Amino acid sequence: MATIKQIAEITNVSRGTIDRVLNNRGGVSPETERKVRAAMEALNYLPNKAGKNLAIRRKKLKFGFILFSPNSYNPFFSDVEAGIRKKALELEEFGVTVDIRFTSINETVRQLELLDSFAANDYNGIAIAALNTPPIAEKIREISSKGIPIVTANTDIPDSGRLAYVGSNYYQCGQVAANLMGLITAGKAKIGIISGSENIMCITERNAGFQKYLSENYSESKIVSITANNSYDEVESYLITKKMLGENPEIDALYLSAAGVHAACKAVGECGRKITVISNDCTPATQKLLEEKVIAATIDQEPGYQGAKPLEILFEAVNGNTSIQEYYYTDAIIKIRSNLSIE
Amino acid sequence: MATIKQIAEITNVSRGTIDRVLNNRGGVSPETERKVRAAMEALNYLPNKAGKNLAIRRKKLKFGFILFSPNSYNPFFSDVEAGIRKKALELEEFGVTVDIRFTSINETVRQLELLDSFAANDYNGIAIAALNTPPIAEKIREISSKGIPIVTANTDIPDSGRLAYVGSNYYQCGQVAANLMGLITAGKAKIGIISGSENIMCITERNAGFQKYLSENYSESKIVSITANNSYDEVESYLITKKMLGENPEIDALYLSAAGVHAACKAVGECGRKITVISNDCTPATQKLLEEKVIAATIDQEPGYQGAKPLEILFEAVNGNTSIQEYYYTDAIIKIRSNLSIE
DNA sequence: TTGAAAGCGCTACCAA
DNA sequence: TTGGTAGCGCTTTCAA
């Protein structure tokens, strides 16, 4: 519990100088620095957060968050937004302002503009659900190199110079779905996969994890058919599910690896067969389907955390915390009918 | 983002007086109080945590935590302890000291002594995994009425004057276990329950939730046999499981509603039949059994949170936070083989 | 290169 | 009943 004041007294140096050493601000003689570091070592000095948090108010930090607009096909992002707003309220006590900007799922140009705008207006940190395209990666690299920390949320761009990623380990999500599917169907399912756009990494990762785990652990099960919904659209989701179930009467299980859950389940209800359905995320529509036993299980990815944690990381980074990890994976949380209610 | 200083300037009253009004310390004229409250209302004043956290150091708060000793029958509590120690480290920055004391699972007298000792030595708050017996309830009421906040953790005593409870909703845990059992066995399981002491509420609640959910949702399944392990002992756990499986050849599923998981599974392995096992908690031994596919699923109850959250609540309470709930339930987290690794 | 001092918001204590 | 002030730990700015 040593403080800067104590270190200052022991070393006969002013508190200002201790601060200079502590935060590597330069302008300290090697002799003094050595003495100060020795004392910090000896007293096992650790900076006090309450003190830092109070002092940082004067900086009036600004963070920006670029997120996908929630819509009927994918209401998931409104839970992310709720997480952002909650954390923003907390950070307000530390003098931090948070601004949110929305884009559609395929607006690369708009994301670039927003990134530029944040950087040009002296924002101190940026969080972004980033489209994984080369121009975005390049832009992130450019802004990061100016010293503005960037954290990716929900969708990642590795090797872009971003500070950290917060979100699902999608490959593992797929594995968990396969594991559940195996358990529920005694390892003998005839499976259809309703998938999403093949150029969105999270979808391909989920499918890969699912297929790998299934083939390694439930060799008697079989993936009968895979269809991708490339239009981010509820109607399309209904149509392809309807078609798949009609053309493949042996299918008795479905893995919904993308959004559009509600529409797909409408087709399931109409087919008249008993289908074991496993989906992702836990939106209100999905909860209702679990309640009605249409969906057997869904895999949640802590959307609130994906909104809150990136802001927390940015705050820590700006506040001089150097022990920030690269990956903050959310848990693959299994939701079934009986553990819905309590959060 | 109004501050005490601003309120003071507007109302032409000193900051000390604002503080007196804010914290109901008394000694303020009705006239002044009215004026101050009006200003706080108008500016939407909210106390700043960073400021409070810094100032509270001077109080040098002391919290005590009474916990069950981890042992081989129930290693669960070492994860709770880890949660306590982590939070204690965080609170150290606020000048808070945390002391942990251990008792066995049935030492009422020892718990009474420890409670008295904490109260007599001016501890500012107490957390306790409380044995649910009348003398303990009475003691908690006595100490609470002196103004020392008490939070129960893991095991609760309602109506004892304790401030809050942090832990499982055991009834729901039982429901989730039944829900899983139904899903995995297509609702047709012949089930044995290896239970624990009938006078521990958490066990009886789990069993009740399990039976209720099963009968309401999986009417084709059947509970064939229930045996209680009343000796908190690994060997006993092995013996009763062995006996149950031997005497009831139709049993094809087990719900382990108490600890002693490792020993029970030894008996499962020896019986030579395929048994669907569902257990509680996620200790290292249980993880290994999941890995080996001996256990199909286990229901975790966030032990780390059960250690950390009570201390957080005590700190908030002492710090003047009045919006503390009565129940802080942990999630019933479903762990299967594929979602073990990532935390 | 270093020191001194003010300030972040809140609390506690002494004096009036 | 009220005001004034010092202090919690850290940062920043100005002066030396």
XYZ file of C-alpha atoms (C1' of nucleotides) in Angstrom:
718
model
C 0.000 0.000 0.000
C 2.863 2.364 -0.630
C 1.995 5.751 -2.110
C 3.820 8.245 -4.293
C 4.083 10.514 -1.300
C 5.926 7.848 0.694
C 8.323 7.120 -2.156
C 8.973 10.837 -2.425
C 9.802 11.168 1.271
C 12.122 8.182 1.291
C 14.038 9.242 -1.784
C 14.069 12.961 -1.009
C 12.609 13.692 -4.399
C 9.427 15.547 -5.244
C 6.169 13.768 -6.047
C 6.262 15.278 -9.510
C 9.492 13.523 -10.264
C 8.192 10.214 -8.981
C 5.309 10.635 -11.375
C 7.724 11.328 -14.217
C 9.606 8.121 -13.532
C 6.461 6.099 -12.982
C 4.938 7.071 -16.307
C 8.166 7.275 -18.276
C 7.620 10.917 -19.077
C 11.357 11.546 -19.430
C 13.387 14.465 -18.183
C 14.756 12.668 -15.154
C 18.450 12.143 -14.469
C 19.583 8.522 -14.580
C 20.827 8.847 -11.029
C 17.452 10.011 -9.680
C 15.567 7.490 -11.745
C 17.640 4.642 -10.383
C 17.047 5.778 -6.828
C 13.301 6.119 -7.367
C 12.917 2.766 -9.069
C 14.819 1.086 -6.275
C 12.468 2.564 -3.697
C 9.385 1.567 -5.660
C 10.740 -1.931 -5.905
C 11.522 -2.091 -2.215
C 8.106 -0.870 -1.095
C 6.351 -2.923 -3.752
C 4.650 0.174 -5.077
C 1.416 -0.141 -7.033
C -0.454 2.923 -8.314
C -3.768 3.515 -6.582
C -6.757 3.380 -8.893
C -9.013 5.622 -6.851
C -6.422 8.372 -7.049
C -5.910 7.928 -10.772
C -9.624 7.806 -11.457
C -10.143 11.067 -9.682
C -7.315 12.847 -11.430
C -8.246 11.639 -14.896
C -11.485 13.644 -14.878
C -9.579 16.693 -15.898
C -8.629 15.122 -19.205
C -12.258 14.957 -20.326
C -11.681 11.844 -22.407
C -13.816 11.027 -25.455
C -14.411 7.504 -26.780
C -16.223 6.523 -29.976
C -18.017 3.233 -30.658
C -18.919 2.067 -34.180
C -21.617 -0.598 -34.136
C -23.949 -2.421 -36.530
C -27.529 -1.194 -36.393
C -29.880 -3.650 -34.753
C -32.661 -4.734 -37.127
C -35.335 -7.395 -37.353
C -33.030 -9.934 -38.987
C -30.490 -9.462 -36.229
C -31.736 -7.801 -33.020
C -28.626 -9.040 -31.236
C -26.895 -5.686 -31.468
C -29.421 -3.853 -29.348
C -28.129 -5.881 -26.404
C -24.600 -4.810 -27.298
C -25.803 -1.218 -27.391
C -27.363 -1.594 -23.949
C -23.984 -2.746 -22.637
C -22.320 0.298 -24.165
C -24.786 2.719 -22.630
C -24.494 1.165 -19.205
C -20.714 1.378 -19.207
C -20.865 4.905 -20.628
C -22.869 5.952 -17.590
C -20.232 4.482 -15.296
C -17.430 6.213 -17.151
C -19.244 9.527 -16.952
C -18.060 9.767 -13.334
C -14.525 9.771 -14.615
C -15.257 12.599 -17.007
C -15.479 10.289 -20.031
C -17.881 10.912 -22.919
C -18.934 8.037 -25.196
C -20.425 8.533 -28.662
C -22.037 5.696 -30.623
C -22.338 5.597 -34.427
C -24.242 2.968 -36.394
C -23.606 1.410 -39.795
C -25.232 -1.402 -41.730
C -23.573 -4.793 -41.939
C -21.883 -4.090 -45.291
C -21.009 -0.383 -45.315
C -17.245 -0.389 -45.506
C -17.080 3.170 -46.761
C -19.230 4.472 -43.931
C -17.017 2.729 -41.365
C -13.963 4.367 -42.905
C -15.588 7.795 -42.706
C -16.549 7.315 -39.086
C -13.068 6.153 -38.143
C -11.579 9.209 -39.816
C -14.064 11.481 -38.162
C -13.276 10.143 -34.676
C -9.563 10.456 -35.280
C -9.868 13.991 -36.649
C -11.919 15.151 -33.684
C -9.389 14.127 -31.068
C -11.181 11.122 -29.692
C -8.976 9.320 -27.182
C -10.010 5.791 -28.100
C -12.234 3.884 -30.538
C -14.169 0.633 -30.324
C -15.520 -0.928 -33.503
C -17.475 -3.955 -34.685
C -15.201 -4.007 -37.682
C -15.985 -5.278 -41.147
C -13.087 -7.523 -41.964
C -11.984 -5.899 -45.230
C -8.514 -4.674 -46.251
C -9.378 -0.938 -46.328
C -10.701 -1.090 -42.778
C -7.643 -2.978 -41.605
C -5.452 -0.340 -43.224
C -7.391 2.489 -41.601
C -7.147 0.877 -38.178
C -3.428 0.512 -38.614
C -3.132 4.167 -39.607
C -5.094 5.499 -36.646
C -3.490 3.125 -34.145
C -0.060 4.289 -35.220
C -1.047 7.822 -34.234
C -1.382 6.552 -30.679
C -5.168 6.267 -30.590
C -6.051 2.846 -29.146
C -8.612 0.815 -31.078
C -10.466 -2.227 -29.738
C -12.480 -4.527 -31.989
C -15.773 -5.855 -30.662
C -17.873 -8.785 -31.880
C -15.940 -9.036 -35.148
C -12.186 -8.925 -35.214
C -9.429 -7.902 -37.605
C -6.217 -9.542 -36.426
C -2.897 -8.043 -37.537
C -4.361 -4.578 -37.943
C -2.586 -2.979 -35.042
C -5.772 -2.989 -32.952
C -5.115 -3.180 -29.225
C -7.507 -6.001 -28.332
C -10.542 -8.022 -29.433
C -13.655 -8.604 -27.333
C -16.133 -11.198 -28.535
C -16.916 -14.793 -29.265
C -14.517 -17.525 -30.036
C -16.723 -18.533 -32.954
C -14.957 -21.787 -33.624
C -15.671 -22.875 -30.070
C -19.309 -21.792 -30.409
C -19.616 -24.236 -33.259
C -18.005 -26.978 -31.214
C -20.390 -26.408 -28.341
C -23.345 -26.552 -30.736
C -22.078 -29.879 -32.092
C -21.491 -31.205 -28.593
C -25.057 -30.319 -27.608
C -26.443 -31.755 -30.815
C -24.628 -35.009 -30.139
C -25.849 -35.217 -26.556
C -29.473 -34.491 -27.409
C -29.722 -36.830 -30.393
C -27.697 -39.675 -28.899
C -25.107 -38.938 -31.556
C -27.314 -40.098 -34.413
C -28.669 -36.868 -35.909
C -29.281 -36.226 -39.591
C -28.406 -32.573 -39.662
C -29.156 -29.571 -41.825
C -27.193 -26.343 -41.382
C -28.818 -22.993 -42.135
C -25.819 -20.762 -42.475
C -25.041 -17.141 -43.352
C -22.850 -15.190 -45.712
C -19.727 -17.161 -46.550
C -17.556 -14.087 -46.414
C -18.325 -13.308 -42.796
C -15.678 -14.969 -40.724
C -17.852 -15.612 -37.692
C -20.176 -17.810 -39.718
C -17.475 -19.855 -41.391
C -15.723 -20.369 -38.067
C -18.889 -21.595 -36.411
C -19.527 -24.044 -39.234
C -15.962 -25.299 -39.143
C -16.039 -25.837 -35.370
C -19.372 -27.614 -35.649
C -18.277 -29.992 -38.366
C -14.949 -30.757 -36.735
C -16.387 -31.572 -33.322
C -19.202 -33.601 -34.810
C -16.986 -35.755 -36.984
C -14.489 -36.353 -34.190
C -16.993 -37.199 -31.485
C -20.230 -38.326 -33.086
C -19.283 -40.343 -36.113
C -22.758 -41.838 -36.452
C -24.275 -38.431 -37.076
C -24.353 -36.876 -40.509
C -24.583 -33.436 -42.043
C -27.106 -33.869 -44.812
C -27.277 -30.378 -46.242
C -25.878 -26.856 -45.813
C -27.479 -23.719 -47.223
C -26.232 -20.180 -46.799
C -28.441 -17.120 -46.427
C -26.466 -14.473 -48.277
C -28.995 -11.681 -48.076
C -29.107 -10.890 -44.335
C -32.848 -11.185 -44.586
C -35.683 -12.811 -42.649
C -37.701 -13.877 -45.680
C -34.744 -15.587 -47.299
C -34.091 -17.410 -44.051
C -37.633 -18.793 -44.107
C -37.458 -19.825 -47.740
C -34.192 -21.721 -47.616
C -35.203 -23.559 -44.448
C -38.532 -24.516 -45.982
C -36.787 -25.770 -49.092
C -34.155 -27.740 -47.201
C -36.648 -29.524 -44.977
C -38.870 -30.279 -47.954
C -36.120 -31.714 -50.096
C -34.483 -33.717 -47.310
C -37.125 -35.683 -45.403
C -34.464 -37.535 -43.407
C -33.313 -34.336 -41.663
C -34.234 -34.463 -37.966
C -31.951 -31.740 -36.631
C -31.029 -28.178 -37.596
C -28.083 -26.010 -36.666
C -28.812 -22.331 -37.253
C -25.347 -20.845 -37.448
C -26.430 -17.317 -38.441
C -29.237 -14.928 -37.526
C -32.780 -15.163 -38.952
C -33.747 -17.651 -36.267
C -37.369 -16.649 -36.017
C -38.096 -17.144 -39.713
C -36.231 -20.437 -39.911
C -38.269 -21.774 -37.014
C -41.464 -20.785 -38.763
C -40.491 -23.209 -41.521
C -39.641 -25.843 -38.921
C -43.092 -25.528 -37.386
C -44.717 -25.972 -40.771
C -42.842 -29.115 -41.753
C -44.744 -31.265 -39.268
C -41.740 -33.313 -38.223
C -39.940 -33.325 -34.861
C -36.720 -31.391 -35.443
C -33.985 -30.774 -32.868
C -33.044 -27.113 -33.358
C -29.912 -25.449 -31.983
C -29.316 -21.759 -32.581
C -27.027 -18.907 -31.610
C -27.693 -15.830 -29.482
C -30.535 -15.271 -27.067
C -32.743 -12.508 -28.422
C -36.371 -12.101 -27.308
C -37.605 -14.086 -30.319
C -35.205 -16.917 -29.556
C -36.235 -16.936 -25.903
C -39.844 -17.326 -26.900
C -38.991 -20.260 -29.158
C -37.065 -21.922 -26.325
C -40.025 -21.391 -24.040
C -42.256 -23.104 -26.616
C -39.772 -25.967 -26.987
C -39.276 -25.282 -30.700
C -35.575 -24.625 -30.090
C -33.809 -27.123 -27.822
C -30.846 -24.936 -26.937
C -29.147 -21.733 -27.984
C -25.618 -20.473 -27.472
C -25.357 -17.006 -26.044
C -22.287 -14.810 -26.437
C -22.740 -12.148 -23.733
C -23.702 -9.194 -25.921
C -23.706 -6.757 -22.994
C -20.098 -7.631 -22.239
C -19.174 -7.052 -25.878
C -20.465 -3.507 -25.493
C -19.070 -2.736 -22.064
C -15.655 -4.378 -22.065
C -14.127 -2.539 -25.040
C -14.816 0.791 -23.322
C -13.301 -0.528 -20.126
C -10.203 -1.612 -22.019
C -9.870 1.775 -23.731
C -10.168 3.500 -20.371
C -7.521 1.254 -18.869
C -5.229 1.800 -21.827
C -5.507 5.583 -21.695
C -5.050 5.395 -17.933
C -1.669 3.789 -18.418
C -2.510 0.156 -17.740
C 0.005 -1.929 -19.671
C -1.292 -5.390 -18.802
C -3.974 -5.564 -21.473
C -4.491 -8.905 -23.199
C -5.060 -9.300 -26.906
C -8.144 -11.542 -26.677
C -11.106 -11.175 -24.349
C -13.313 -14.076 -25.380
C -16.873 -14.238 -24.182
C -18.156 -17.480 -22.740
C -20.183 -19.823 -24.919
C -23.204 -19.769 -22.652
C -25.695 -22.569 -23.105
C -29.269 -21.434 -22.677
C -32.122 -23.891 -22.457
C -35.732 -23.411 -21.429
C -35.109 -23.583 -17.684
C -32.222 -21.163 -17.303
C -33.642 -18.315 -19.332
C -35.215 -16.210 -16.633
C -32.372 -15.392 -14.316
C -29.639 -13.139 -15.498
C -22.114 15.506 -13.476
C -22.853 18.004 -10.757
C -20.497 18.062 -7.763
C -20.851 18.935 -4.088
C -18.788 22.024 -4.739
C -21.264 23.255 -7.365
C -24.246 22.623 -5.110
C -22.460 24.542 -2.371
C -21.829 27.539 -4.599
C -25.393 27.687 -5.860
C -26.960 27.397 -2.432
C -24.428 29.594 -0.628
C -23.831 26.843 1.886
C -20.574 25.130 2.786
C -19.551 21.780 1.352
C -19.620 20.325 4.855
C -23.300 21.098 5.152
C -24.058 19.599 1.759
C -22.350 16.459 2.946
C -24.465 16.468 6.108
C -27.665 16.654 4.088
C -26.496 14.121 1.557
C -25.675 11.505 4.152
C -28.424 12.359 6.604
C -25.958 13.127 9.345
C -28.389 15.528 11.016
C -27.703 18.911 12.540
C -28.987 20.887 9.586
C -31.825 23.389 9.775
C -34.962 22.420 7.857
C -34.669 25.602 5.861
C -31.117 24.867 4.704
C -31.896 21.241 4.060
C -34.818 22.132 1.820
C -32.697 24.532 -0.166
C -29.914 22.011 -0.603
C -32.208 19.172 -1.616
C -33.885 21.390 -4.164
C -30.538 22.226 -5.742
C -29.464 18.577 -5.793
C -32.724 17.711 -7.490
C -32.388 20.488 -10.022
C -28.833 19.611 -11.003
C -29.575 15.882 -10.893
C -26.742 15.358 -8.445
C -25.139 11.924 -8.136
C -22.216 11.319 -5.782
C -18.970 10.598 -7.580
C -17.535 7.186 -6.820
C -13.923 8.057 -7.493
C -14.113 10.807 -4.900
C -15.768 8.581 -2.330
C -13.351 5.750 -2.949
C -10.414 8.002 -2.332
C -11.825 9.506 0.843
C -12.865 6.187 2.357
C -9.252 5.042 2.711
C -8.956 6.980 5.920
C -11.575 4.806 7.582
C -9.355 1.743 7.289
C -12.323 -0.607 6.994
C -12.134 -4.237 8.105
C -14.321 -7.018 6.683
C -14.522 -10.623 7.892
C -15.507 -13.667 5.817
C -16.566 -16.959 7.392
C -16.305 -19.840 4.925
C -16.423 -23.640 4.883
C -13.019 -25.264 4.549
C -12.436 -26.825 1.167
C -11.767 -30.567 1.442
C -11.579 -33.604 -0.792
C -15.318 -34.308 -0.535
C -16.092 -30.743 -1.566
C -13.256 -28.774 -3.220
C -15.810 -26.237 -4.427
C -14.987 -23.782 -1.663
C -11.421 -23.227 -2.763
C -12.837 -21.472 -5.822
C -14.939 -19.314 -3.522
C -11.818 -18.542 -1.523
C -9.986 -17.524 -4.681
C -12.788 -15.082 -5.433
C -12.480 -13.615 -1.948
C -8.740 -13.136 -2.219
C -8.991 -11.479 -5.609
C -11.593 -9.002 -4.423
C -9.626 -8.415 -1.201
C -6.677 -7.319 -3.292
C -8.860 -4.849 -5.171
C -10.307 -3.471 -1.943
C -6.838 -3.016 -0.511
C -6.523 0.101 -2.665
C -9.430 1.558 -0.758
C -7.769 0.858 2.564
C -9.904 -2.209 3.243
C -8.589 -5.276 5.081
C -10.278 -8.661 4.617
C -9.855 -11.561 7.051
C -11.027 -15.094 6.234
C -11.916 -17.704 8.852
C -12.772 -21.307 8.101
C -15.152 -23.756 9.761
C -16.295 -27.270 8.970
C -19.686 -27.864 7.426
C -21.394 -28.596 10.759
C -19.685 -26.388 13.349
C -22.461 -24.106 14.526
C -20.660 -23.180 17.731
C -17.514 -22.197 15.904
C -19.497 -19.961 13.540
C -21.091 -18.246 16.542
C -17.688 -17.632 18.100
C -16.302 -16.184 14.906
C -19.297 -13.890 14.447
C -18.891 -12.630 18.005
C -15.195 -12.162 17.551
C -15.648 -10.076 14.383
C -18.300 -7.949 16.054
C -16.200 -7.424 19.189
C -13.176 -6.357 17.199
C -14.914 -3.553 15.353
C -15.159 -5.187 11.956
C -17.199 -3.011 9.617
C -18.951 -5.831 7.790
C -19.230 -9.621 7.732
C -19.836 -12.173 4.992
C -20.733 -15.727 5.949
C -21.571 -19.054 4.354
C -24.073 -19.519 7.127
C -25.268 -22.763 8.615
C -29.018 -22.454 8.613
C -29.671 -23.067 12.317
C -31.675 -20.943 14.787
C -28.710 -19.864 16.966
C -26.880 -18.539 13.907
C -29.981 -16.708 12.720
C -30.322 -15.146 16.150
C -26.670 -14.092 16.222
C -26.927 -12.533 12.778
C -29.976 -10.599 13.889
C -28.121 -9.400 17.000
C -25.048 -8.187 15.149
C -27.020 -6.660 12.279
C -29.064 -4.627 14.732
C -25.831 -3.073 15.980
C -25.417 -1.639 12.483
C -22.825 -4.092 11.207
C -23.959 -5.279 7.770
C -23.938 -9.028 7.190
C -24.151 -10.724 3.785
C -24.792 -14.445 3.418
C -22.893 -16.291 0.707
C -23.568 -19.715 -0.849
C -26.028 -20.652 1.914
C -28.689 -18.269 3.076
C -30.703 -17.547 6.221
C -33.712 -15.498 5.198
C -35.475 -13.429 7.885
C -32.339 -13.062 9.960
C -31.792 -9.389 9.351
C -28.929 -10.084 6.937
C -28.489 -7.439 4.285
C -28.309 -9.661 1.213
C -27.697 -13.179 -0.114
C -25.250 -14.092 -2.845
C -25.446 -17.573 -4.293
C -27.358 -20.145 -6.255
C -31.046 -20.318 -6.747
C -30.889 -23.992 -5.861
C -34.419 -24.754 -6.912
C -33.625 -23.471 -10.385
C -30.407 -25.523 -10.467
C -32.547 -28.602 -9.979
C -34.872 -27.522 -12.759
C -32.003 -26.996 -15.159
C -30.631 -30.437 -14.303
C -34.029 -31.973 -15.050
C -34.332 -30.007 -18.271
C -30.938 -31.279 -19.418
C -31.725 -34.799 -18.358
C -34.923 -34.702 -20.381
C -33.188 -33.330 -23.463
C -30.359 -35.838 -23.374
C -32.463 -38.922 -22.735
C -35.343 -37.981 -25.037
C -37.480 -37.664 -21.913
C -37.400 -41.386 -21.159
C -34.787 -41.738 -18.424
C -34.945 -44.124 -15.482
C -33.259 -41.952 -12.926
C -31.399 -42.408 -9.676
C -30.626 -39.424 -7.446
C -27.537 -39.422 -5.253
C -28.368 -36.735 -2.781
C -26.870 -35.168 0.343
C -27.858 -34.344 3.892
C -31.591 -33.770 4.106
C -31.152 -30.905 6.548
C -29.118 -28.798 4.166
C -31.521 -26.563 2.329
C -29.534 -26.352 -0.883
C -29.810 -30.097 -1.408
C -33.518 -30.342 -0.715
C -34.194 -27.384 -2.978
C -32.246 -28.918 -5.830
C -34.105 -32.198 -5.476
C -37.454 -30.434 -5.355
C -36.708 -28.359 -8.461
C -35.506 -31.447 -10.285
C -38.565 -33.538 -9.492
C -41.001 -30.732 -10.252
C -39.528 -29.893 -13.646
C -39.214 -33.538 -14.600
C -42.781 -34.452 -13.743
C -44.193 -31.380 -15.460
C -42.196 -31.670 -18.669
C -41.018 -35.244 -19.079
C -43.818 -37.444 -17.881
C -42.340 -40.542 -19.510
C -39.246 -40.360 -17.338
C -39.156 -41.843 -13.872
C -37.214 -41.385 -10.668
C -36.426 -44.923 -9.612
C -34.475 -44.334 -6.430
C -33.124 -41.600 -4.164
C -30.359 -42.076 -1.628
C -28.873 -39.422 0.631
C -25.246 -39.213 1.663
C -25.477 -37.904 5.212
C -21.830 -38.152 6.106
C -20.206 -35.514 3.847
C -17.777 -38.205 2.827
C -16.243 -39.524 -0.404
C -16.282 -43.189 0.595
C -19.947 -43.068 1.540
C -20.686 -41.463 -1.804
C -19.042 -44.362 -3.600
C -20.820 -46.997 -1.543
C -24.346 -45.677 -1.917
C -23.931 -45.192 -5.656
C -22.556 -48.697 -6.055
C -25.465 -50.081 -4.077
C -28.107 -48.129 -5.961
C -26.825 -49.122 -9.379
C -26.501 -52.732 -8.279
C -29.999 -52.973 -6.862
C -31.699 -51.110 -9.709
C -30.528 -52.495 -13.040
C -33.081 -50.394 -14.932
C -31.402 -47.118 -13.899
C -29.804 -45.471 -16.939
C -29.334 -41.935 -15.587
C -28.007 -40.333 -12.408
C -28.498 -36.894 -10.936
C -25.792 -36.087 -8.399
C -27.378 -33.311 -6.382
C -24.638 -33.047 -3.750
C -20.836 -33.187 -3.688
C -18.841 -36.421 -3.775
C -18.974 -36.487 -7.552
C -15.655 -38.186 -8.117
C -16.456 -41.173 -5.920
C -19.958 -41.598 -7.313
C -18.546 -41.686 -10.836
C -16.095 -44.369 -9.812
C -19.087 -46.559 -9.040
C -20.668 -45.580 -12.349
C -17.578 -46.672 -14.214
C -17.600 -50.036 -12.471
C -21.216 -50.876 -13.212
C -20.554 -51.503 -16.873
C -23.729 -49.857 -18.106
C -24.114 -46.631 -20.072
C -25.356 -44.069 -17.551
C -26.230 -40.429 -18.306
C -24.726 -38.494 -15.408
C -25.537 -34.899 -14.510
C -23.785 -33.234 -11.591
C -23.344 -29.871 -9.893
C -20.308 -27.590 -9.709
C -17.245 -27.623 -11.900
C -14.277 -28.635 -9.796
C -11.099 -30.057 -11.354
C -12.299 -33.614 -10.738
C -15.628 -32.891 -12.411
C -13.895 -31.277 -15.369
C -11.808 -34.383 -15.869
C -14.922 -36.571 -15.829
C -16.584 -34.323 -18.407
C -13.498 -34.549 -20.538
C -13.685 -38.331 -20.353
C -17.417 -38.279 -21.187
C -18.337 -39.965 -17.911
C -20.415 -36.942 -16.930
C -22.655 -35.530 -19.665
C -23.154 -32.098 -18.129
C -22.628 -30.227 -14.892
C -24.229 -27.096 -13.501
C -21.802 -24.477 -12.309
C -22.711 -21.792 -9.794
C -19.957 -19.188 -10.221
C -17.994 -19.855 -7.032
C -15.642 -16.927 -7.622
C -18.574 -14.544 -7.738
C -19.873 -15.981 -4.475
C -16.586 -14.980 -2.867
C -16.166 -11.593 -4.484
C -19.675 -10.157 -4.592
C -20.422 -10.246 -0.830
C -17.337 -8.118 -0.171
C -18.386 -5.722 -2.904
C -21.841 -5.432 -1.353
C -20.387 -4.785 2.099
C -18.150 -2.085 0.672
C -21.086 -0.461 -1.105
C -23.203 -0.628 2.022
C -20.555 0.959 4.227
C -19.961 3.533 1.520
C -23.572 4.664 1.798
C -25.076 2.926 -1.227
C -28.748 2.370 -0.446
C -29.768 0.553 -3.612
C -28.676 -2.910 -2.539
C -30.906 -5.814 -3.533
C -31.789 -8.673 -1.234
C -30.906 -11.484 -3.660
C -27.888 -11.746 -5.942
C -28.424 -15.088 -7.631
C -25.625 -16.681 -9.582
C -26.378 -18.031 -13.033
C -27.013 -21.746 -13.464
C -24.188 -22.237 -15.921
C -24.302 -25.362 -18.028
C -20.886 -26.855 -18.617
C -20.334 -29.634 -21.107
C -17.153 -31.081 -22.546
C -16.672 -28.422 -25.209
C -17.107 -25.257 -23.165
C -14.824 -26.152 -20.309
C -11.605 -24.533 -21.380
C -12.497 -20.907 -21.805
C -13.349 -18.852 -18.805
C 16.311 18.387 -14.335
C 13.536 19.268 -10.367
C 10.193 21.232 -6.931
C 5.980 23.330 -5.388
C 1.318 23.709 -5.571
C -3.284 23.304 -7.238
C -6.894 20.424 -8.454
C -10.069 16.064 -9.188
C -14.868 14.990 -5.378
C -15.799 13.578 -0.983
C -15.344 13.238 4.124
C -13.947 14.409 8.804
C -12.670 17.385 12.248
C -12.265 21.564 14.710
C -13.772 26.055 15.505
C -17.181 29.426 15.515
C -26.264 24.874 13.124
C -22.633 26.105 10.038
C -18.013 27.155 7.810
C -13.354 26.282 6.890
C -9.769 23.280 6.054
C -6.973 19.366 5.523
C -6.472 15.081 3.560
C -7.185 10.604 0.532
C -3.306 9.494 -4.251
C -2.326 11.036 -8.619
C -1.490 14.374 -12.429
C -0.384 18.687 -14.396
C 1.376 23.122 -14.785
C 4.348 26.752 -13.742
C 8.470 28.293 -11.936
C 13.068 27.712 -10.679
